[in-house]
Coordinates of C-alpha atoms in Angstrom, one line a residue:
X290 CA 126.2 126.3 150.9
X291 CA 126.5 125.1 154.6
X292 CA 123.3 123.3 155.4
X293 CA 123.5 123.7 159.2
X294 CA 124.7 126.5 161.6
X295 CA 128.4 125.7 162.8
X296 CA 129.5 126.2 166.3
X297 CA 133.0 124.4 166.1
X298 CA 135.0 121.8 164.7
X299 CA 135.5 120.4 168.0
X300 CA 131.7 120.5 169.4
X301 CA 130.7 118.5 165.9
X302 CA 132.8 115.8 166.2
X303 CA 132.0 115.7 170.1
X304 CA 128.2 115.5 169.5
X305 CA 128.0 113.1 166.7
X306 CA 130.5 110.7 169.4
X307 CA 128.0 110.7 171.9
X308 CA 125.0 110.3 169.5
X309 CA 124.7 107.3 167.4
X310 CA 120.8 106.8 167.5
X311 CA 120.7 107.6 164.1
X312 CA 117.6 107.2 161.7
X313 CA 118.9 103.9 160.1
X314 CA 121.2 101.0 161.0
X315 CA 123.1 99.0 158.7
X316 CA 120.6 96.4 159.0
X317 CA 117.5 97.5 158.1
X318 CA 118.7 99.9 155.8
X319 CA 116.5 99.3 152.7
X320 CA 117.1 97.8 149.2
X321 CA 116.3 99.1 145.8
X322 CA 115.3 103.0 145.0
X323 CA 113.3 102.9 148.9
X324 CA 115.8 104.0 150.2
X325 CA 117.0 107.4 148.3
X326 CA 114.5 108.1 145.3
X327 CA 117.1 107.6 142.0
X328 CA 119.7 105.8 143.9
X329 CA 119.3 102.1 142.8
X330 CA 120.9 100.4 146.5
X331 CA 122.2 96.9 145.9
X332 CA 123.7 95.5 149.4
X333 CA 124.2 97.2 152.4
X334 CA 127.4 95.9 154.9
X335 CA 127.9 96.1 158.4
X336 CA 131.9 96.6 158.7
X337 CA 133.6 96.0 161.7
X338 CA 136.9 97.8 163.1
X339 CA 139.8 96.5 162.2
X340 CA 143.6 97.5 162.1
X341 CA 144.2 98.7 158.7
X342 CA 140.7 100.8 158.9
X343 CA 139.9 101.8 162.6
X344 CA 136.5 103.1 162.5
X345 CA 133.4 100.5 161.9
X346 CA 131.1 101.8 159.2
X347 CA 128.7 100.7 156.7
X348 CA 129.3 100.0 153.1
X349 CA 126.1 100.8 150.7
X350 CA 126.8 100.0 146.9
X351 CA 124.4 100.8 144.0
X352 CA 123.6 102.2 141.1
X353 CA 121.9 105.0 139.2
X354 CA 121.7 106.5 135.6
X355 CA 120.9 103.0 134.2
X356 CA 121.0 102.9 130.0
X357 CA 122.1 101.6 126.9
X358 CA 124.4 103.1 125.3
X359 CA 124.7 103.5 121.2
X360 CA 127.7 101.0 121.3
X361 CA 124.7 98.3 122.8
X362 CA 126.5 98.2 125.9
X363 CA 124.9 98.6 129.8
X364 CA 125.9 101.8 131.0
X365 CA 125.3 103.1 134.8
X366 CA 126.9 105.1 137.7
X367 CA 127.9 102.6 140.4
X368 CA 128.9 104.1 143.6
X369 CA 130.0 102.7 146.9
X370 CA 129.2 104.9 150.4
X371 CA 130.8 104.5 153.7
X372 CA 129.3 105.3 156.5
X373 CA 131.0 105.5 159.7
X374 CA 129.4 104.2 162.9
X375 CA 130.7 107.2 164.6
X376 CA 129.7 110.5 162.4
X377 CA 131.3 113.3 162.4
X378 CA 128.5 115.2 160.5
X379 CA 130.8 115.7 157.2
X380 CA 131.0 114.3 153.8
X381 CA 133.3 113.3 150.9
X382 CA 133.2 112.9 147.3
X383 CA 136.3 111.1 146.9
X384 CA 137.2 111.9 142.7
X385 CA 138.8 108.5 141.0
X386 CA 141.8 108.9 139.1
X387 CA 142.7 107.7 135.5
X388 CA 140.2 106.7 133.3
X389 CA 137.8 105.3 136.1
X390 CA 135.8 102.7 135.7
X391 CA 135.8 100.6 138.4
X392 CA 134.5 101.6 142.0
X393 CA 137.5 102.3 144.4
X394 CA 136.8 101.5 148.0
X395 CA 135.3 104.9 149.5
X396 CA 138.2 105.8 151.8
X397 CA 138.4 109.4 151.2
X398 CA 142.8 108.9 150.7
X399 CA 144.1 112.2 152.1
X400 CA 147.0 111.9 149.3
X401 CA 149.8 112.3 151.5
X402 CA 152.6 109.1 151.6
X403 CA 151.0 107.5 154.8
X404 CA 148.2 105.8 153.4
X405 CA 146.4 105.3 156.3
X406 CA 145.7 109.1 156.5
X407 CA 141.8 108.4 155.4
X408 CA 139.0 110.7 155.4
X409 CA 136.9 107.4 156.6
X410 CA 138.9 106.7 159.7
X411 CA 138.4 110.7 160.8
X412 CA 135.0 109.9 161.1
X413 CA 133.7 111.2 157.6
X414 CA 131.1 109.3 155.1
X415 CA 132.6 109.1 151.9
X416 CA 131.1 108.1 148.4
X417 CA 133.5 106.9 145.6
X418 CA 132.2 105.6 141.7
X419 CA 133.2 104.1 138.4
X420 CA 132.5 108.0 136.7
X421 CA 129.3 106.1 134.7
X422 CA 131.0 102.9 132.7
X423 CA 132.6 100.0 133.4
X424 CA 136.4 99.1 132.1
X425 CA 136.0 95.9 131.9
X426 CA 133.1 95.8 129.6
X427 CA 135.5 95.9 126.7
X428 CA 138.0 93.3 128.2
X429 CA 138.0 92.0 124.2
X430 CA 140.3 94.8 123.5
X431 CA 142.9 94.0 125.4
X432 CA 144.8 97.3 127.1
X433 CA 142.5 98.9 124.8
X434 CA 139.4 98.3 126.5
X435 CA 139.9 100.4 129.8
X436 CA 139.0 103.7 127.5
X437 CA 136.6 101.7 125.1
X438 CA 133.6 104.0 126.5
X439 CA 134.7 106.4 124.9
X440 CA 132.9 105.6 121.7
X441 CA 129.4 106.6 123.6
X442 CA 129.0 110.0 123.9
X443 CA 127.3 110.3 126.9
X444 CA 130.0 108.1 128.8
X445 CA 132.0 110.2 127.8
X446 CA 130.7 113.5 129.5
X447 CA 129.6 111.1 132.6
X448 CA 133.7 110.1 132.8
X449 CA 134.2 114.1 132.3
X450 CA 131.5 116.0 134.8
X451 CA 128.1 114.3 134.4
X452 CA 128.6 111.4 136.6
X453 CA 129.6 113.5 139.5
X454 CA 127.2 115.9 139.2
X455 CA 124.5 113.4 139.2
X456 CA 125.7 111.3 141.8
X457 CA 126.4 114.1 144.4
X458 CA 123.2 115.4 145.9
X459 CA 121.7 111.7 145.5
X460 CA 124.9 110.6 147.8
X461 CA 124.1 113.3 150.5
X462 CA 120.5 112.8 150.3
X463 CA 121.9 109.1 151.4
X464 CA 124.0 110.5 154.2
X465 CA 121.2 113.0 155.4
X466 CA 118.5 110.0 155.4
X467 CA 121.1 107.3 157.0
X468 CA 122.0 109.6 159.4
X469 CA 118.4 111.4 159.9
X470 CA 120.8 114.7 160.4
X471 CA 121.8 117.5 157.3
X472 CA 125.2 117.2 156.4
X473 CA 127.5 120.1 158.0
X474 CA 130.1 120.5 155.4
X475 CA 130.8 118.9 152.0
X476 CA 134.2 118.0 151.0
X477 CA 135.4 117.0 147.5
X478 CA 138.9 115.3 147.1
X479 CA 140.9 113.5 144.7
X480 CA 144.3 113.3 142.9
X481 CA 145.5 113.5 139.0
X482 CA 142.1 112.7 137.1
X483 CA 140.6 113.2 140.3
X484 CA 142.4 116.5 140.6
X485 CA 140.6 117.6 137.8
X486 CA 137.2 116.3 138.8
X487 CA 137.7 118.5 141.8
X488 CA 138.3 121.8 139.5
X489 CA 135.5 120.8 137.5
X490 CA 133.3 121.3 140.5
X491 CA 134.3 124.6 141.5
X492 CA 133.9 126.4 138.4
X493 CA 130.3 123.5 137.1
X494 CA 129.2 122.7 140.6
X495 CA 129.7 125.9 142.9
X496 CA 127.2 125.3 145.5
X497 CA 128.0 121.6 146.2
X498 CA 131.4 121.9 147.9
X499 CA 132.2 123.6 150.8
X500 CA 136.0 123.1 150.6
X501 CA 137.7 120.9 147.7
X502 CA 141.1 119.4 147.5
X503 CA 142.8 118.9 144.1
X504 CA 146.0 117.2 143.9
X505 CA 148.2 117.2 140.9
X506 CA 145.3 117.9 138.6
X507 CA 144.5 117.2 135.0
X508 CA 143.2 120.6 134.2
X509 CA 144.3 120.5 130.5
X510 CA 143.8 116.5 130.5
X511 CA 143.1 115.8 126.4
X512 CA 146.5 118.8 125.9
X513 CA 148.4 116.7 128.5
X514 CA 147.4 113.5 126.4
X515 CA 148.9 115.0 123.1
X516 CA 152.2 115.5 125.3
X517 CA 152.4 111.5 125.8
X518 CA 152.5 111.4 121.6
X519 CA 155.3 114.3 121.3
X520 CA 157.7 112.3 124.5
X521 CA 157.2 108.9 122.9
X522 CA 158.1 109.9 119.1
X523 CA 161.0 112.2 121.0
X524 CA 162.7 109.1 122.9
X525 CA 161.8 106.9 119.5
X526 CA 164.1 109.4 117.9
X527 CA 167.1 108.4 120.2
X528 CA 166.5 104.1 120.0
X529 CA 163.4 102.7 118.7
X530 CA 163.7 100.5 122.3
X531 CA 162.2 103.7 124.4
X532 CA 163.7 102.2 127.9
X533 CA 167.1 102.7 126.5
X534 CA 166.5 106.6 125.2
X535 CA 167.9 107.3 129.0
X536 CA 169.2 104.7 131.7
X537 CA 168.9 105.1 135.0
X538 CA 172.0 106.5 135.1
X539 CA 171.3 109.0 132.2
X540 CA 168.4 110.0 134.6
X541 CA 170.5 110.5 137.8
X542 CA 173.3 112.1 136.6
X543 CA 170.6 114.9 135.1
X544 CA 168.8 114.7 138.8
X545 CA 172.8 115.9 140.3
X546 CA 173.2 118.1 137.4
X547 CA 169.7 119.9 138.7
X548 CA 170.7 120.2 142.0
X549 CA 174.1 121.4 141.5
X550 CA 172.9 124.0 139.8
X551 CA 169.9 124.8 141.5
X552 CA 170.0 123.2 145.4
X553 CA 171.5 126.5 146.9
X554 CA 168.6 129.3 145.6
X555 CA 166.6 128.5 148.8
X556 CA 169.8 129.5 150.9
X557 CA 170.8 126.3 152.0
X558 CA 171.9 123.3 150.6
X559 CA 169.4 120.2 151.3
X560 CA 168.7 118.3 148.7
X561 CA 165.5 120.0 147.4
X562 CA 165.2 122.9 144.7
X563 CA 162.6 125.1 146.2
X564 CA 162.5 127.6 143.7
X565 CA 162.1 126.0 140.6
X566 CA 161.6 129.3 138.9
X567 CA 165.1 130.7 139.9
X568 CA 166.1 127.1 138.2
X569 CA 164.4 127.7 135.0
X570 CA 167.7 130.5 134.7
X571 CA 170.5 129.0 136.7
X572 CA 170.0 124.9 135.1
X573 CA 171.3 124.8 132.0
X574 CA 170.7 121.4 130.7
X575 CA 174.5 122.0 128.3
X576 CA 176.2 121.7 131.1
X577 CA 176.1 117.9 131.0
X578 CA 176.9 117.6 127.3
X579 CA 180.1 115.3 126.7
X580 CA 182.9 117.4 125.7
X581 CA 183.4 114.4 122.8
X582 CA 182.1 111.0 121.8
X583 CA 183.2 108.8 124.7
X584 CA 183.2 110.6 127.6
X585 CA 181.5 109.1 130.6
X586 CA 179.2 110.6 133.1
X587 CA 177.8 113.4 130.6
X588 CA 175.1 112.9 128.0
X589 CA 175.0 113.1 124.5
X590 CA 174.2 115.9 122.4
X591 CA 170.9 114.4 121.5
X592 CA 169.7 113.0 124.9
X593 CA 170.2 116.9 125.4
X594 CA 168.2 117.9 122.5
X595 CA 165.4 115.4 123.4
X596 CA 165.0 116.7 127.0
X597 CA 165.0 120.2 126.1
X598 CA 162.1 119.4 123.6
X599 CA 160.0 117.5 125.7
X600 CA 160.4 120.0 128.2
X601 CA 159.2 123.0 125.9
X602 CA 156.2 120.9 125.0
X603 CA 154.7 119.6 122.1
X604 CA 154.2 122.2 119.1
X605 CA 152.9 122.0 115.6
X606 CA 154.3 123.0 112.3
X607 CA 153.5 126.6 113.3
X608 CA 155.3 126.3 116.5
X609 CA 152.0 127.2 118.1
X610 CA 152.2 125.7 121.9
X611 CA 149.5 122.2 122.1
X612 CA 149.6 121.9 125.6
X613 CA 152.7 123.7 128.0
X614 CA 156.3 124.1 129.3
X615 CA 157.7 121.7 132.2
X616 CA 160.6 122.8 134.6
X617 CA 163.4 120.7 135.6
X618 CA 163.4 118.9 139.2
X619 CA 165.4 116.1 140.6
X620 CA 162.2 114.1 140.5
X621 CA 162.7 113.1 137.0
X622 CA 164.9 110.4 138.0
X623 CA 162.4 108.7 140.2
X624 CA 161.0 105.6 139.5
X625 CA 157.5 107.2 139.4
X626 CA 158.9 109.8 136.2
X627 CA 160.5 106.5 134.2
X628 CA 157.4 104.7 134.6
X629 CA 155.5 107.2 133.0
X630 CA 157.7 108.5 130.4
X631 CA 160.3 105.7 129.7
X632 CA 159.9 102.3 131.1
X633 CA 157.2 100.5 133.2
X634 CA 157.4 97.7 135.4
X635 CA 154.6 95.9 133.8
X636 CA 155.8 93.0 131.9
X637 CA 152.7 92.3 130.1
X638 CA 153.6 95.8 128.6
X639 CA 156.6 94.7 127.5
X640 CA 157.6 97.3 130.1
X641 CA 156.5 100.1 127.9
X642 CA 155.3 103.4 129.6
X643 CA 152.9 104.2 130.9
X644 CA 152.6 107.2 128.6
X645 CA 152.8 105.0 125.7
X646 CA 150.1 102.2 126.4
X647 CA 147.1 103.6 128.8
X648 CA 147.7 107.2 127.7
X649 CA 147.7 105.7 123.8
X650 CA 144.3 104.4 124.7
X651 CA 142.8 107.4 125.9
X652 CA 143.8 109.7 123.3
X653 CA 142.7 107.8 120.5
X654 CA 138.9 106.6 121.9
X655 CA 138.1 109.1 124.2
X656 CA 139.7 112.7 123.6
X657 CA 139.7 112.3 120.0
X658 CA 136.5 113.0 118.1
X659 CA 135.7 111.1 116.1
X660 CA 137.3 108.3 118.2
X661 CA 139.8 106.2 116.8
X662 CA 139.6 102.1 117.6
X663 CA 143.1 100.9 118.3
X664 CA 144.5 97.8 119.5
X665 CA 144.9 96.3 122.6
X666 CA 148.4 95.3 122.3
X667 CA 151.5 97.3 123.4
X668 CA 153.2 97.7 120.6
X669 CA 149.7 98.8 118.7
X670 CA 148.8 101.2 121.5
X671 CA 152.6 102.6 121.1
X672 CA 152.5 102.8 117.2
X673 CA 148.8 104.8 117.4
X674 CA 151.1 107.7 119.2
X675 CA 155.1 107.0 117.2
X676 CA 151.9 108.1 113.9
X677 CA 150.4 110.7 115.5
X678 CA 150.4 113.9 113.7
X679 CA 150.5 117.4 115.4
X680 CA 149.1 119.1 112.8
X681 CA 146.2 117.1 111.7
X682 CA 145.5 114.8 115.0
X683 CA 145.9 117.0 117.7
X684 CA 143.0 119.7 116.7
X685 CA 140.4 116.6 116.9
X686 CA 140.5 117.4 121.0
X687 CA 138.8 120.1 120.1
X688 CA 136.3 117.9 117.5
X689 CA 132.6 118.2 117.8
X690 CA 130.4 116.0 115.5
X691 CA 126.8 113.6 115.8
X692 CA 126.7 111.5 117.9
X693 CA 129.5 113.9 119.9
X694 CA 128.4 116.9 120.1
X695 CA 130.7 118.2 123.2
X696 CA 134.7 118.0 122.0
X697 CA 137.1 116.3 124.4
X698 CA 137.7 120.0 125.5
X699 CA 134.4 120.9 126.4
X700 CA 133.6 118.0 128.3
X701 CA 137.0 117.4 130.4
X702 CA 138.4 120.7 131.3
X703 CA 136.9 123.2 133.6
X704 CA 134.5 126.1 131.9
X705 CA 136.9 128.8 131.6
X706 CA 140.1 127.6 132.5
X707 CA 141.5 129.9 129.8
X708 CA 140.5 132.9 132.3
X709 CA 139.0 131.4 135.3
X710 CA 137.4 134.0 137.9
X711 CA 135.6 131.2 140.2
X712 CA 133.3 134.0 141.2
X713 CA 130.3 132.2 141.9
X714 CA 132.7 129.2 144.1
X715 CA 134.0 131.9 145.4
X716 CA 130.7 134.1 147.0
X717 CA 129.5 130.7 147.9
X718 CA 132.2 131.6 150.4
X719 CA 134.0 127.7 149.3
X720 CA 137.6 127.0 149.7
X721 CA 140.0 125.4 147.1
X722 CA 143.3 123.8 147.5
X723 CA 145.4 122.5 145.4
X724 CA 149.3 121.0 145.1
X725 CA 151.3 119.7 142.8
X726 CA 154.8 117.9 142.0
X727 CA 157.3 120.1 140.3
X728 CA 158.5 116.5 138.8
X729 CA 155.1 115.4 137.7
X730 CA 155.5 113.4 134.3
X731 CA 151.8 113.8 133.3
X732 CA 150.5 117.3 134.0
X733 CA 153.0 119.6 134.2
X734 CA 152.9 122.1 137.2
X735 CA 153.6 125.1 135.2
X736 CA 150.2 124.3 133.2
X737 CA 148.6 124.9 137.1
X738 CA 150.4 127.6 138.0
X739 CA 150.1 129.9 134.7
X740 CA 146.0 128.8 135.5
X741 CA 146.9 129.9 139.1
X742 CA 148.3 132.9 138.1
X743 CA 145.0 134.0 135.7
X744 CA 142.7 133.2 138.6
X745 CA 144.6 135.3 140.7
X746 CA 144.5 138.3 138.2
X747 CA 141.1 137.7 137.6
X748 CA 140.0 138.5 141.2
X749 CA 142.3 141.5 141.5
X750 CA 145.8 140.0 143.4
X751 CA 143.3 138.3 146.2
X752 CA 142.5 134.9 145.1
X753 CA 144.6 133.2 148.1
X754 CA 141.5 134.5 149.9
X755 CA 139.6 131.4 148.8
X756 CA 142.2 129.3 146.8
X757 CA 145.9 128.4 147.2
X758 CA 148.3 126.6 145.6
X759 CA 151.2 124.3 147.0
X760 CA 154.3 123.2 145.1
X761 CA 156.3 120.4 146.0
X762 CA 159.4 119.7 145.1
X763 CA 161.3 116.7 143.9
X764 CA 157.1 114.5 143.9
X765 CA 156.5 113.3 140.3
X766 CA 152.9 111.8 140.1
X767 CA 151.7 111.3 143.2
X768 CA 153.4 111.2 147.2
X769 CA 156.9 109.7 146.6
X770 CA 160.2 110.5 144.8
X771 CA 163.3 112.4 146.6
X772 CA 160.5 114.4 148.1
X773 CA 158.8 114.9 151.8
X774 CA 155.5 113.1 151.4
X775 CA 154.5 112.6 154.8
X776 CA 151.9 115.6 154.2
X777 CA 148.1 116.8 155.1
X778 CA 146.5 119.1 153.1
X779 CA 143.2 118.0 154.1
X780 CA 143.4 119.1 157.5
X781 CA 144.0 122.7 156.9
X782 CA 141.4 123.1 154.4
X783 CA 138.7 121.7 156.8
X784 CA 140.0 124.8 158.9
X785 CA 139.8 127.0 156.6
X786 CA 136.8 126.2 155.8
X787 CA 135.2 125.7 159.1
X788 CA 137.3 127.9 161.9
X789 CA 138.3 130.8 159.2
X790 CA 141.9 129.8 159.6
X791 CA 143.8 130.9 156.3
X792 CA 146.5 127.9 155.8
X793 CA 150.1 129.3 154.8
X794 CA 153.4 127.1 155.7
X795 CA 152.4 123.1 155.8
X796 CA 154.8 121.3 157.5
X797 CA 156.0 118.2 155.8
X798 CA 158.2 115.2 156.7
X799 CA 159.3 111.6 155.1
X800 CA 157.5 108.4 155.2
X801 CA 159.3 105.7 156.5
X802 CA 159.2 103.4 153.1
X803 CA 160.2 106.3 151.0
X804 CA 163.1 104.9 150.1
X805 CA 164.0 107.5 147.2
X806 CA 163.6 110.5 150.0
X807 CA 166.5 108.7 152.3
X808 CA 168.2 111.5 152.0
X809 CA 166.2 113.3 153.9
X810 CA 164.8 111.5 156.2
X811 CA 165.5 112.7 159.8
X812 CA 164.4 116.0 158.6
X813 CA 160.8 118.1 158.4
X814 CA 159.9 120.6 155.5
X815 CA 157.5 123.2 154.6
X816 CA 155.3 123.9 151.9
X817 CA 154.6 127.4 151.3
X818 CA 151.4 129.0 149.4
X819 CA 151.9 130.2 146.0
X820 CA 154.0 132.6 144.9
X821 CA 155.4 132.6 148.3
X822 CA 159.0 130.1 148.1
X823 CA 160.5 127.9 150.7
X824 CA 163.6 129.5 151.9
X825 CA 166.1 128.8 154.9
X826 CA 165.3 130.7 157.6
X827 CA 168.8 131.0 159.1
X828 CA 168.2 128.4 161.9
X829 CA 171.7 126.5 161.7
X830 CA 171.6 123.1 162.8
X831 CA 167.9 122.6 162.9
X832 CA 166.2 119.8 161.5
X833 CA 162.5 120.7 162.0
X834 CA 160.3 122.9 159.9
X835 CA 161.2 125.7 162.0
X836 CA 164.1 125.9 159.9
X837 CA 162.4 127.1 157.1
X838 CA 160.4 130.4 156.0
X839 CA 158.1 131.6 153.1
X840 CA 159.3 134.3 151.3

């Protein structure tokens, strides 16, 4: 709930300009728990301005939840807050990505391609932790030991909801005191883990946010791991050497096949496949089947097999679904979707995936109950998933036993994700947004959209009136790929949230070192709320947004 009485965006941000003698400076700010009752405050920084972040500020780093954990092992939330000189009178939890574990510099990213789009540099204090553990605590384990906390149980439900519900009214307490001033709005905001730390507090943590921003979210997270088992045996099945299941080549000529089938259903031919339902019909992945065995610029009738399956998802004996469906885009030939799926750029990897060493790791220690100790190797990590069995591994997400009494399940996706309402977010009077790549190689977007499509159900055809959904063509995991990334999502849900203004069309263009989006650069984009499709909008020569509609 609002804590103060708004009068405008604009009169905030004017006020807290003019009015700097706050409570506290940077400098006398005290050590230890004097300072915020629970919130353990290590060093306090004066930052100056400088050109890569604009806005002078504070940095505060800490502590709370101090333990031992049953591994024998120091456990505690460490959090860094940034407080900007110049206040607006807001604050952001910014949600870490991955398996956490280390505190990432409290910036508030807006998630957009320009990076220097920061929550921070508009004037807002921001608070960023580890998620309770520390992943280098285990550094014995080699790769391993980035997801090595998830052998105590109470990590693990910090890494899942515990260590942001804790930390978050201990943080604004911080702000409030720092500041001597209530905080006007709360924000939450973060990207792919993060994503789904943002979910997590609508439907756990109602009351705390006033408007939250989830980008490319892990709702399913511990269903999306089992998908990393079900690509890496599927490439295996095609060469043992993963990298070489699909070249580069294999990968663009799929990307052309994509659009050639599908560029056209937004009414005009541009490079991007708006309406990747209507391509779910018109791509059929056949079409680039070689004719016969040597023929070039076609694949083979396995690579063909292998995509559809990994497409449909992973299954069991049964054929009963493990986690969901994907839909083609000509994303998967970025850099970003190899990476993930195929082949890294990490040498010490041996250039494995990504998929295939971190996403190993995770499955095995910290969504599988009991957890399973692998090694820190790649080809160990790689071997834990080419083993992995559908029918007998991939119920233990669902696992419950002492010392674990919450499954992987329980404690990483949001309470009722299976048929969300978000009625008490929602008559808290909060607003939710959330976008995601149609090309995304880790969560697939149809997993967000069929939740979309519940929670709009649920509340009767009229959840747009407090949550929306962007899709975004042609981005795999994060800004990037043959996509327009120079975006702000952040912007219009702080007006929504504060002026009443219901965001529809976001305008979108290309960041200059998008190299992948050449294409179109020169050219804008917009990105229209769920259901609604980007369409032309019969403007001839245009090159602006205005020559697009949502339909």
């Amino acid at each position: 709930m609002k804590s103060v009485i708004f009068m405008s965006a604009s009169c905030l941000t004017v006020f807290a300009a003019t009015d700097a003698a706050y409570a506290l400076t940077c400098a006398d700010l005290p050590k230890g728990e004097s300072f915020v009752a629970g919130l353990n405050v290590t060093e306090a920084v004066a930052t100056p301005a400088t050109d890569e972040m604009p806005v002078a500020h504070c940095i505060v780093r800490g502590l709370t939840g101090q333990r031992t954990g049953v591994d024998g092992k120091s456990y505690a939330i460490r959090f860094e807050l940034r407080l900007p000189d110049t206040w607006n009178g807001r604050f952001v939890h910014q949600f870490n990505g991955g398996n956490d574990g280390t505190v990432v510099p409290a910036l508030g990213p807006v998630m957009g391609g320009d990076k220097k789009q920061t929550a921070l540099s508009r004037g807002y204090a921001v608070v960023s932790s580890d998620a309770g553990h520390d992943g280098k605590a285990y550094a014995e384990r080699g790769i391993a030991g980035g997801a090595a906390f998830g052998f105590d149980p109470q990590a693990r439900i910090d890494y899942g909801y515990g260590a942001v519900a804790k930390l978050q009214p201990l943080a604004r307490a911080a702000v409030e005191t720092y500041y001597g001033k209530p905080v006007a709005f709360a924000y939450g905001m973060g990207s792919s883990n993060g994503g789904r730390h943002a979910l997590v507090a609508a439907s756990r943590m109602p009351a705390a946010f006033d408007g939250l921003l989830a980008g490319y979210p892990g709702l399913n997270l511990p269903k999306a791991a089992v998908q990393h088992a079900w690509d890496v045996q599927t490439w295996a099945s095609l060469n043992p050497d993963i990298a070489k299941a699909f070249s580069r080549d294999d990968m663009n000529l799929l990307a052309k096949g994509i659009l050639a089938a599908c560029d056209m259903t937004d009414g005009v031919k541009d490079g991007i496949v708006s309406n990747a339902d209507a391509c779910e019909t018109t791509f059929k992945p056949q079409a680039l089947q070689c004719a016969k065995e040597g023929d070039k610029e076609c694949l083979t009738a396995a690579q063909v097999a292998a995509l559809v399956k990994i497409q449909g998802g992973p299954k069991n004996r049964k054929g009963e679904n493990l986690y969901s469906s994907w839909t083609w885009d000509p994303g998967m030939a970025s850099g970003n979707w190899r990476g993930w799926k195929l082949e890294s750029a990490v040498d010490a990897w041996g250039k494995k995936p990504i998929i295939g060493v971190q996403g190993a790791s995770s499955l095995a220690q910290i969504f599988t109950t009991p957890p399973v100790k692998v090694g820190g190797t790649p080809d160990e990590l790689q071997n834990f998933l080419l083993k992995f069995d559908f029918d007998k591994d991939a119920p233990k997400i669902f696992a419950s036993e002492p010392p674990f009494t919450e499954s992987s399940v329980q404690f990483m996706i949001p309470p009722g994700t299976d048929n969300p309402d978000l009625k008490a977010f929602r008559e808290a009077g909060h607003k939710l947004i959330v976008f995601h790549g149609n090309a995304d190689p880790v969560f697939s977007v149809v997993d967000t959209v069929n939740w979309y499509k519940k929670l709009d159900q649920n509340n009767g055809g009229k959840a747009s009136d407090f949550a929306r959904l962007y899709r975004i063509p042609g981005m795999p995991h994060g800004a990037g790929g043959p996509s327009y990334d120079d975006f702000d999502f952040f912007s219009p849900l702080v007006a929504w949230v504060e002026q009443g203004t219901k965001p529809e069309s976001i305008a979108a263009g290309v960041t200059p070192g998008n190299k992948e989006a050449a294409h179109l650069s020169g050219s804008r984009y917009v990105y229209c709320p769920y259901p609604s499709v980007t369409v032309a909008s019969g403007t001839a020569d245009a090159k602006d947004e205005g020559r697009y509609a949502c339909k």
